[in-house]
mmCIF file of C-alpha atoms and ligand atoms in Angstrom:
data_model
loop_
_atom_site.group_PDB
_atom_site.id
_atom_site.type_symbol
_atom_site.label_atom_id
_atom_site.label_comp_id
_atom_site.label_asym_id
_atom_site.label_seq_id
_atom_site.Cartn_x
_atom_site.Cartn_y
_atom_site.Cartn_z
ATOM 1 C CA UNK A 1 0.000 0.000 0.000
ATOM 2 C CA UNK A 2 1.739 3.316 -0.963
ATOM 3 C CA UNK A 3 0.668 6.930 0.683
ATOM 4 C CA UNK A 4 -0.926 9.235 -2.478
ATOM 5 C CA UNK A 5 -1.213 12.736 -2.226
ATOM 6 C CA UNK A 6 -3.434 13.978 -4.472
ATOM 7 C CA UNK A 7 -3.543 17.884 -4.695
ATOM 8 C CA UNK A 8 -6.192 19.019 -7.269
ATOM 9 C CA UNK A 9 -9.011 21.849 -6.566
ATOM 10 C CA UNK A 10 -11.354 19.846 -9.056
ATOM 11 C CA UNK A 11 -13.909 18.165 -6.350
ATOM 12 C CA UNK A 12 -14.977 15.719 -9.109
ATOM 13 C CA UNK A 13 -11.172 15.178 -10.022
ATOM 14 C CA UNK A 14 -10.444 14.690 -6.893
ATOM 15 C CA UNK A 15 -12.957 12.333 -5.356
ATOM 16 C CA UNK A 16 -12.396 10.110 -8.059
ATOM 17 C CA UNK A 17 -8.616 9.852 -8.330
ATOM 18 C CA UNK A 18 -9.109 9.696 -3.917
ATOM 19 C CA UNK A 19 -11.430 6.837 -4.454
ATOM 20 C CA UNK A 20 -9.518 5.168 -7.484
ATOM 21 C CA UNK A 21 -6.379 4.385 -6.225
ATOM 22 C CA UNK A 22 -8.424 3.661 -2.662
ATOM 23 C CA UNK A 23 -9.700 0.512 -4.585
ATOM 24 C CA UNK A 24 -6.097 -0.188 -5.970
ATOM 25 C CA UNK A 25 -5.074 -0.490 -2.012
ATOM 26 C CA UNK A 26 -3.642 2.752 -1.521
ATOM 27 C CA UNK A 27 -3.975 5.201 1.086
ATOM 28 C CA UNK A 28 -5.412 8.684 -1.188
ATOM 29 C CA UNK A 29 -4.991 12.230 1.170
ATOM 30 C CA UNK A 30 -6.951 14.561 -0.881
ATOM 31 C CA UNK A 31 -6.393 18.313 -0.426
ATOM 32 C CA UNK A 32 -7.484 21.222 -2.911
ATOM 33 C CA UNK A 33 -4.793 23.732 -2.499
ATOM 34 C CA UNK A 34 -1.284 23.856 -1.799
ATOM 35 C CA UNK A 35 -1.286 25.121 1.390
ATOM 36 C CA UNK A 36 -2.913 22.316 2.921
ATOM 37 C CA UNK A 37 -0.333 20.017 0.606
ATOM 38 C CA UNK A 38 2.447 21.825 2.298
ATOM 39 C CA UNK A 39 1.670 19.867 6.020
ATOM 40 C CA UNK A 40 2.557 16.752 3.843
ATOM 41 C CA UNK A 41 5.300 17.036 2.356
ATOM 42 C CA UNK A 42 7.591 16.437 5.897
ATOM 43 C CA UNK A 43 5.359 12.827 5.014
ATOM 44 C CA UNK A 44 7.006 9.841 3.559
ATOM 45 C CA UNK A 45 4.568 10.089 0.457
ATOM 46 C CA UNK A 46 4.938 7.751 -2.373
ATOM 47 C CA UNK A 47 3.341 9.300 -4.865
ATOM 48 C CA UNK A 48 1.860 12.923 -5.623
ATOM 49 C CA UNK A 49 -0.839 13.526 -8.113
ATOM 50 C CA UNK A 50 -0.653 16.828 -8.588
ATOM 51 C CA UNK A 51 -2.705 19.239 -10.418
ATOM 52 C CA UNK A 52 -0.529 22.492 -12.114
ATOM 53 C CA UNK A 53 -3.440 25.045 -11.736
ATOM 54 C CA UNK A 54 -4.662 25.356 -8.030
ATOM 55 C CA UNK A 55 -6.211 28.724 -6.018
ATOM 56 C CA UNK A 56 -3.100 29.888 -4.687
ATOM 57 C CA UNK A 57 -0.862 28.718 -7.353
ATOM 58 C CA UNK A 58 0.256 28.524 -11.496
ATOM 59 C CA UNK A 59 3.148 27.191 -13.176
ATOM 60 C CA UNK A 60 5.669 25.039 -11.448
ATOM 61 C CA UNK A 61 6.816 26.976 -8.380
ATOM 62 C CA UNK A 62 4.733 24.354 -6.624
ATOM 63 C CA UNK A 63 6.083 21.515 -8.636
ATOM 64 C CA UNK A 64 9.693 22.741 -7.758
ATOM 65 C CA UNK A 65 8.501 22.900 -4.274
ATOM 66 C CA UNK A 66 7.301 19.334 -4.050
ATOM 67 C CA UNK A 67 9.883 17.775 -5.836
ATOM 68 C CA UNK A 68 12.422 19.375 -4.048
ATOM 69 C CA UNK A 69 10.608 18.106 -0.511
ATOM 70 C CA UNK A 70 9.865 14.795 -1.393
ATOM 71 C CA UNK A 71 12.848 14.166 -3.840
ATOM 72 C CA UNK A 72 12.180 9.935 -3.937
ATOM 73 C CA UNK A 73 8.165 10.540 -4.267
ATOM 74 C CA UNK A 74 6.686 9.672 -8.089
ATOM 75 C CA UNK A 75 5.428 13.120 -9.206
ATOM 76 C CA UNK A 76 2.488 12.372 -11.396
ATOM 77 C CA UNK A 77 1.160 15.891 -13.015
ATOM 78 C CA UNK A 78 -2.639 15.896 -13.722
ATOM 79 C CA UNK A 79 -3.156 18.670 -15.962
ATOM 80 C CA UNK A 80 -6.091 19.960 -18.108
ATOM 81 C CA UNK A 81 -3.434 22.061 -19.856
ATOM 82 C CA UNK A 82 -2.968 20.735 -23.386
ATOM 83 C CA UNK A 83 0.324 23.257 -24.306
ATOM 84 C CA UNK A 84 3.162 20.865 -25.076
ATOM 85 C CA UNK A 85 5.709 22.841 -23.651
ATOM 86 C CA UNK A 86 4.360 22.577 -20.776
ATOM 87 C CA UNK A 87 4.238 19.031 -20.727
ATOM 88 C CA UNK A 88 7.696 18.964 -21.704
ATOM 89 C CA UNK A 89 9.024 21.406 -19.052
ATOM 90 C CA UNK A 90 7.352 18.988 -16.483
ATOM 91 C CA UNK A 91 8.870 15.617 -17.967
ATOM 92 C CA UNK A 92 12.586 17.821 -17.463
ATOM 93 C CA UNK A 93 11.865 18.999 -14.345
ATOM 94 C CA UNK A 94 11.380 15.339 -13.147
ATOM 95 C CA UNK A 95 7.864 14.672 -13.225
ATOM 96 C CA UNK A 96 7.370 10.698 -13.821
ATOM 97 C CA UNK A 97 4.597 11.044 -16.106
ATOM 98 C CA UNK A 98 2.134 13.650 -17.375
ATOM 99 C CA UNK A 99 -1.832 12.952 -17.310
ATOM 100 C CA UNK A 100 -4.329 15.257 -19.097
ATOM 101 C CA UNK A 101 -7.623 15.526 -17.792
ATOM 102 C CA UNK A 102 -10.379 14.049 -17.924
ATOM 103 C CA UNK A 103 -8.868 11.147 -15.934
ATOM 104 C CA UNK A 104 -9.337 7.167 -16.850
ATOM 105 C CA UNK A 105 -9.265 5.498 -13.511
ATOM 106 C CA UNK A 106 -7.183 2.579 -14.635
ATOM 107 C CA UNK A 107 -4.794 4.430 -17.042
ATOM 108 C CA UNK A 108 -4.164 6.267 -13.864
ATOM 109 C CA UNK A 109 -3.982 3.098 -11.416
ATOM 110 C CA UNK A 110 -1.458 1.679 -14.458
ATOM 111 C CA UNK A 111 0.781 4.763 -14.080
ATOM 112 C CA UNK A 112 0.658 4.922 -10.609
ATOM 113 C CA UNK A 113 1.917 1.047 -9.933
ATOM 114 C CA UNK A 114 4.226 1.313 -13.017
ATOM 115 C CA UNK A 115 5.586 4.445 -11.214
ATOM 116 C CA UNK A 116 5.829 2.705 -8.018
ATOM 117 C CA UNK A 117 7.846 -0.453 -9.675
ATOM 118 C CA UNK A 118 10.121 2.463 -11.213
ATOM 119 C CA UNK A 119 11.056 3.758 -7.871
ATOM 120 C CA UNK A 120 12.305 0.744 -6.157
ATOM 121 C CA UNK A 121 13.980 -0.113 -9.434
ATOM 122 C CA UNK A 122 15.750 2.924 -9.620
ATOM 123 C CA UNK A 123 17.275 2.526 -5.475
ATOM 124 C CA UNK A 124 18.538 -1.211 -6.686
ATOM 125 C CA UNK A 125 19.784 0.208 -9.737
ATOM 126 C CA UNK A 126 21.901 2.883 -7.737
ATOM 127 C CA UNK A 127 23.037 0.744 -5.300
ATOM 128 C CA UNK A 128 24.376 -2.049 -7.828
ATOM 129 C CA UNK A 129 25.997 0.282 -9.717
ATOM 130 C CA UNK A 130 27.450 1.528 -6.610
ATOM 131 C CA UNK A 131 29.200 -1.691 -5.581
ATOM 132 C CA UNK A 132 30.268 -2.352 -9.428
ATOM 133 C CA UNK A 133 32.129 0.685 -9.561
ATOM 134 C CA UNK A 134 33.408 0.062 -6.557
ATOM 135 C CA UNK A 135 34.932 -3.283 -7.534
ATOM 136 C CA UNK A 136 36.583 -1.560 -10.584
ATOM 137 C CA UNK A 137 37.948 0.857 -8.748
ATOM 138 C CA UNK A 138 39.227 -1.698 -6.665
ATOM 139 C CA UNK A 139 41.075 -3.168 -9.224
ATOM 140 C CA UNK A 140 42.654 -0.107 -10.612
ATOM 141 C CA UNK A 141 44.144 0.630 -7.443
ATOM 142 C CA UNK A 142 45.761 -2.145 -6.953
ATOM 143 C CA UNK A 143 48.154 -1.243 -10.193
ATOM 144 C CA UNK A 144 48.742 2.159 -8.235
ATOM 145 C CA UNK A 145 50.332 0.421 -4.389
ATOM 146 C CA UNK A 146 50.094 4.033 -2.564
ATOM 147 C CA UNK A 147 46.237 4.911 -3.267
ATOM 148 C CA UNK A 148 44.404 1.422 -1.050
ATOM 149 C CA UNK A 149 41.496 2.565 -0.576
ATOM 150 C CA UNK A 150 41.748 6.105 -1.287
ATOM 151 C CA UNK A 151 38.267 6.248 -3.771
ATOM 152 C CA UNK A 152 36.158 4.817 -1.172
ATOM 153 C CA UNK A 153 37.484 7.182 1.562
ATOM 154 C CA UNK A 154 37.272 10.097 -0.251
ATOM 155 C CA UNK A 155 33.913 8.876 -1.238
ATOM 156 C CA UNK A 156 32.869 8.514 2.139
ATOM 157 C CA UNK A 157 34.066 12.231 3.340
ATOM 158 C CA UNK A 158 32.642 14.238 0.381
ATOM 159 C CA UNK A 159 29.219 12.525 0.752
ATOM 160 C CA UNK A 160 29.295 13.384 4.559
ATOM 161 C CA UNK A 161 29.871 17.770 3.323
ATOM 162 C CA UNK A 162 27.565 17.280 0.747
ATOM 163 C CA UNK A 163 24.860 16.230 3.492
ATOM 164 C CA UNK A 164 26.363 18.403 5.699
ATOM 165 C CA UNK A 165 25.865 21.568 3.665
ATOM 166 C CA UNK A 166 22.737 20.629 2.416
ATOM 167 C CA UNK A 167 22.696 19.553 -0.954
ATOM 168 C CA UNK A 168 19.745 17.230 -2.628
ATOM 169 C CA UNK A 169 19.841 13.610 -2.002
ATOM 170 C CA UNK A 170 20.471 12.761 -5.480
ATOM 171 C CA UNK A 171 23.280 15.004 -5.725
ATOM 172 C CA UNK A 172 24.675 13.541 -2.846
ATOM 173 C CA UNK A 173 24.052 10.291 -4.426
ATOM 174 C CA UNK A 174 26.066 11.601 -7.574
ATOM 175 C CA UNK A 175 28.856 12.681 -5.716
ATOM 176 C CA UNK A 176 29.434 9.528 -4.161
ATOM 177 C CA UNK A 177 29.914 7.693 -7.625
ATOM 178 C CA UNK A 178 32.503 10.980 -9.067
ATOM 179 C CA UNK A 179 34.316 10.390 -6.141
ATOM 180 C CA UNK A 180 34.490 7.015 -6.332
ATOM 181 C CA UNK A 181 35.525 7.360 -10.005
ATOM 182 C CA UNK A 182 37.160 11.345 -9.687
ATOM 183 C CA UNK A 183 41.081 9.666 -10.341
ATOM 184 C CA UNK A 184 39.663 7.344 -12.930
ATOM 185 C CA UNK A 185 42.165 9.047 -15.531
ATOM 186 C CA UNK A 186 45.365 7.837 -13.949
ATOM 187 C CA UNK A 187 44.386 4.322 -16.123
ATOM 188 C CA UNK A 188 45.851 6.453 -18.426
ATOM 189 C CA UNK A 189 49.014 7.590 -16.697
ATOM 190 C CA UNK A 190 52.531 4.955 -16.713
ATOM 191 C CA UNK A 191 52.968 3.054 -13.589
ATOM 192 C CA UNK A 192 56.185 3.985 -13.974
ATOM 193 C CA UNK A 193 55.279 7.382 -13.006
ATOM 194 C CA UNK A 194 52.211 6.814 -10.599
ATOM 195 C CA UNK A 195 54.994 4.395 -8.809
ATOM 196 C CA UNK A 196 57.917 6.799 -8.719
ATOM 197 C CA UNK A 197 59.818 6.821 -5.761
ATOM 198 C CA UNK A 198 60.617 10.841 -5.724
ATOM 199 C CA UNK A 199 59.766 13.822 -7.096
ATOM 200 C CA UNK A 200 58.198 14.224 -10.455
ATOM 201 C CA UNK A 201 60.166 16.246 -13.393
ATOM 202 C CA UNK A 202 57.776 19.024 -14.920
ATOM 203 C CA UNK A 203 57.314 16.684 -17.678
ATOM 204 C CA UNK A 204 55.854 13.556 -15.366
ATOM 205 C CA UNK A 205 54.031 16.150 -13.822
ATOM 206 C CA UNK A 206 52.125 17.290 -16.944
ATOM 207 C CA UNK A 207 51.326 13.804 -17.549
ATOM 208 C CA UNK A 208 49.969 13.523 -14.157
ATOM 209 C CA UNK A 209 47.883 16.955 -14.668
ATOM 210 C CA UNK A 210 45.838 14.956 -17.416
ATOM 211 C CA UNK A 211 43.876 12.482 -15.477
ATOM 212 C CA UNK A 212 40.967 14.774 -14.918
ATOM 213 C CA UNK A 213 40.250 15.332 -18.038
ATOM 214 C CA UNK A 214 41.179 11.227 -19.372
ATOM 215 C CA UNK A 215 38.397 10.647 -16.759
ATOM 216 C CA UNK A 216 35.952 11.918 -18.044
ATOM 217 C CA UNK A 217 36.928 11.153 -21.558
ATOM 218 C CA UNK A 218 36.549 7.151 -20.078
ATOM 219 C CA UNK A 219 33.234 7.311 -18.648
ATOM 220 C CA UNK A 220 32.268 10.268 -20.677
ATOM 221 C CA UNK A 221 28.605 8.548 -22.094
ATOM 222 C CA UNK A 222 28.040 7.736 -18.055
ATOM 223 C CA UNK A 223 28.270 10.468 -16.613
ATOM 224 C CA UNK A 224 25.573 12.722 -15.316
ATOM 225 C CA UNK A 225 26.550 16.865 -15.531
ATOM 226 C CA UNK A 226 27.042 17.182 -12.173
ATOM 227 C CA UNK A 227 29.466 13.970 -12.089
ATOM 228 C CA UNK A 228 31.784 14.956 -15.254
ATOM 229 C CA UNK A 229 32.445 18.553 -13.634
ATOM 230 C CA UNK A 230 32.820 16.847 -10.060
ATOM 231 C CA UNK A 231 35.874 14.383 -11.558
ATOM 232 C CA UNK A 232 36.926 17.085 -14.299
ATOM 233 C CA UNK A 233 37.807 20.142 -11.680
ATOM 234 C CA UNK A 234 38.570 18.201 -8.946
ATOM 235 C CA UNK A 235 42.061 19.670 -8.972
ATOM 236 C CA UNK A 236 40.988 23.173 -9.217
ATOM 237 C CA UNK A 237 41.875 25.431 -6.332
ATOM 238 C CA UNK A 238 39.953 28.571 -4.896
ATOM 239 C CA UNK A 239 42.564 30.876 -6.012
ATOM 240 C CA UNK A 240 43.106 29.819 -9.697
ATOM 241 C CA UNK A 241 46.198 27.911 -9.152
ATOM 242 C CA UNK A 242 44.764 24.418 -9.825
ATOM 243 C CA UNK A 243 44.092 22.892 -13.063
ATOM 244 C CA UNK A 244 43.065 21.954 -15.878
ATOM 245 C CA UNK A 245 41.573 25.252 -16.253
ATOM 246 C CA UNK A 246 42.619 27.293 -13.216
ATOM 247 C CA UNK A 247 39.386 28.300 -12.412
ATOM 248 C CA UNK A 248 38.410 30.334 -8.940
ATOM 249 C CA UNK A 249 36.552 30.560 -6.447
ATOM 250 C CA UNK A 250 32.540 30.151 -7.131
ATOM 251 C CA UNK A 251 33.289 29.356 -11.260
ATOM 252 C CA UNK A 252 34.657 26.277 -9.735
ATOM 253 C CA UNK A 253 31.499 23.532 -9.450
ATOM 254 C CA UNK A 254 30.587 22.681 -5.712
ATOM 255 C CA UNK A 255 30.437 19.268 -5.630
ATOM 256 C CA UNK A 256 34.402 19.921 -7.352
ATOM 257 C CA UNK A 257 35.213 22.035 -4.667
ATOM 258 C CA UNK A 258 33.719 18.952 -2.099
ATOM 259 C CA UNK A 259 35.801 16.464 -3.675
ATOM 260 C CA UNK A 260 38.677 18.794 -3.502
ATOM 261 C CA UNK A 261 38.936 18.966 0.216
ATOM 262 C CA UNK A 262 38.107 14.923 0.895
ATOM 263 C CA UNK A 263 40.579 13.916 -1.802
ATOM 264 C CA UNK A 264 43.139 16.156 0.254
ATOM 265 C CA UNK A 265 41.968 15.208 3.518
ATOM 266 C CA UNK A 266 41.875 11.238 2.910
ATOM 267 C CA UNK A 267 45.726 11.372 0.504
ATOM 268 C CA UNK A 268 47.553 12.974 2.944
ATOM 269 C CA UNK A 269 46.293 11.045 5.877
ATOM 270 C CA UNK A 270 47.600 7.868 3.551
ATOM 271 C CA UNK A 271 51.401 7.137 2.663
ATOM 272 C CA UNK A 272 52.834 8.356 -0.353
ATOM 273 C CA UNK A 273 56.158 7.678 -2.586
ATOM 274 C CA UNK A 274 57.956 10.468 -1.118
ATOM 275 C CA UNK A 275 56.376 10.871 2.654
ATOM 276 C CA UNK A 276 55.363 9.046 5.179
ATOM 277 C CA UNK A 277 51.247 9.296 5.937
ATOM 278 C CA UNK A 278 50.675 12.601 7.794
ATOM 279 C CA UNK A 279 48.839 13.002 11.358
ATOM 280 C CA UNK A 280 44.770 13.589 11.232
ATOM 281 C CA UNK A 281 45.267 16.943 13.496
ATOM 282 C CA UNK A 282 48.288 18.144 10.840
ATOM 283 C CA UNK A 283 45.982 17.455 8.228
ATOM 284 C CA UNK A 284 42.887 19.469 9.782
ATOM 285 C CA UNK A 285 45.821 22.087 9.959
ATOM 286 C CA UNK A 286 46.683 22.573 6.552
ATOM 287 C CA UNK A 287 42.818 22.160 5.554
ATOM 288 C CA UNK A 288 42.011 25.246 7.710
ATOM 289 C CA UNK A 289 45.498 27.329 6.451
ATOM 290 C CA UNK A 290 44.276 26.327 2.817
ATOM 291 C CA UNK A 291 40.986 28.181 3.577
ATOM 292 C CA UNK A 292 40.178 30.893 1.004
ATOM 293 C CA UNK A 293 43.261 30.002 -0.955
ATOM 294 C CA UNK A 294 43.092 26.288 -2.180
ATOM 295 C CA UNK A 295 39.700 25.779 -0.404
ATOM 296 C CA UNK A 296 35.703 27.216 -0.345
ATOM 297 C CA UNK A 297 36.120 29.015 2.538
ATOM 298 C CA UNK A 298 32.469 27.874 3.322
ATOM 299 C CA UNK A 299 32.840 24.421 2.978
ATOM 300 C CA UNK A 300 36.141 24.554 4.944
ATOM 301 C CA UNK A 301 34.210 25.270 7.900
ATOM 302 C CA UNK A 302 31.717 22.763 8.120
ATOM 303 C CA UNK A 303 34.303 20.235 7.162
ATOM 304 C CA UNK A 304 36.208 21.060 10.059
ATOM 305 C CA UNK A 305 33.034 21.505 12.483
ATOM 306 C CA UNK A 306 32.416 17.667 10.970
ATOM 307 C CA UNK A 307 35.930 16.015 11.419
ATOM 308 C CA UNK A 308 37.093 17.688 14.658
HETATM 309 FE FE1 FE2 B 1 43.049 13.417 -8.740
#
């Protein structure tokens, strides 16, 4: 049985979506306006059915506003609007489907538990791809003997800023997978030169520089927006001086700017060629002196409010 909130100031509409999907099993809450939608949306809703023109609002502030609240609810839009760009503007804005009025009770019961099988394939999807990348990236690190582990740790820090500052679940869920996959590129890179014991000449180094950018090359039909810019400027730095572009400050994509600090934060707490692995507290240290120059100021705080 799924929780459906159906928000639609049509009483006939409304009574008989609220007493179709009652005979499908479901639990319908039927309101008319989005005010009294708004005290349930803290709700773990399923599905909304959700009608674009109510009293107290048009277009899809509300839409954004639901979506937004209940990010893992099916969003079905009920509509007597036949404009097509409308529609379409819906469907982009993550709407599951798009119903014109007058309703048919079973097309809508159809949608509804097609919608609902769509959900819970879409969590096992995520998590599956999840562990398969991280058995890949498993394997790639075991060519490189310094970096152990160093995906799924940095994985693990920049999805606990992400929450921490407040981003979307599914952008938190993208991050995880570009930071699983953010050095990616190094497949690209000799061993000789991921495995050098000293310092790199300015020519290994420009090698090195390229990995971003082979990353995303790689995966580059895989990857959402958010994850190619994550992996791609994960090497930029607040001030300019990072690469491959040297872009600064705010031009610099935040979930980049996450990954920035955990890839820092987990490498240097991990031994390298040329050092031994450095102490949590010194690495808090140079986190916090990197503030406003190699690091978002911003996110430098909570990251330190998190891992003190
Ligand atoms: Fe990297």
């Amino acid at each position: 049985m799924a929780k459906i909130l159906i928000v639609e100031d049509d009483i006939g509409e409304r009574e008989l979506m609220a007493e179709a999907v009652r005979l499908d099993g479901h639990e319908p809450i039927a309101v008319s306006t989005c005010a009294e939608a708004r005290e349930y949306l803290n709700q773990d809703i399923d599905v909304v059915l959700l009608d674009l023109v109510l009293p107290d609002t048009t277009g899809l502030d509300f839409f954004h506003e639901v979506r937004d609240l209940l990010p893992e609810a099916v969003i079905i839009v009920v509509s007597g609007k036949k404009d097509q760009e409308v529609v379409v503007e819906t469907l982009k804005a993550g709407a599951y489907e798009f119903l014109h009025k007058p309703i048919s009770v079973e097309e809508l019961n159809i949608i509804i538990a097609r919608g609902l099988r769509y959900r819970v394939w879409e969590k096992k999807g995520y998590q599956s791809m999840v562990d398969s990348i991280r058995k890949i990236v498993d394997i790639i690190e075991l060519r490189d003997r310094y970096v152990e582990g160093h995906a799924m740790g940095v994985a693990k820090a920049a999805v606990q800023l992400a929450t921490a500052v407040g981003l979307q679940e599914s952008e938190v869920a993208e991050i995880r997978i570009a930071a699983l996959l953010h050095d990616l590129g190094k497949l690209g890179i000799p061993e000789e030169i991921l495995n050098k014991d000293g310092p790199l000449t300015e020519m290994e180094m420009a090698e090195v520089r390229k990995h971003p950018q082979l990353g995303v090359e790689i995966m580059e039909r895989f990857l959402t927006p958010l994850m190619r810019e994550a992996i791609l400027y994960h090497h930029e730095r607040w001030d300019g001086s990072g690469y491959p572009e040297g872009l600064k400050g705010e031009s610099i994509p935040l979930p980049a700017r996450i990954i920035a600090i955990a890839d820092v934060y987990h490498a240097m707490q991990s031994d390298r060629p040329w050092r031994k692995k450095i102490p949590k507290s010194k690495v808090l240290k140079f986190i916090e002196k990197g503030s406003g120059i190699l690091f978002d100021p911003e996110l430098v705080k909570v990251f330190l409010e998190l891992n003190r």
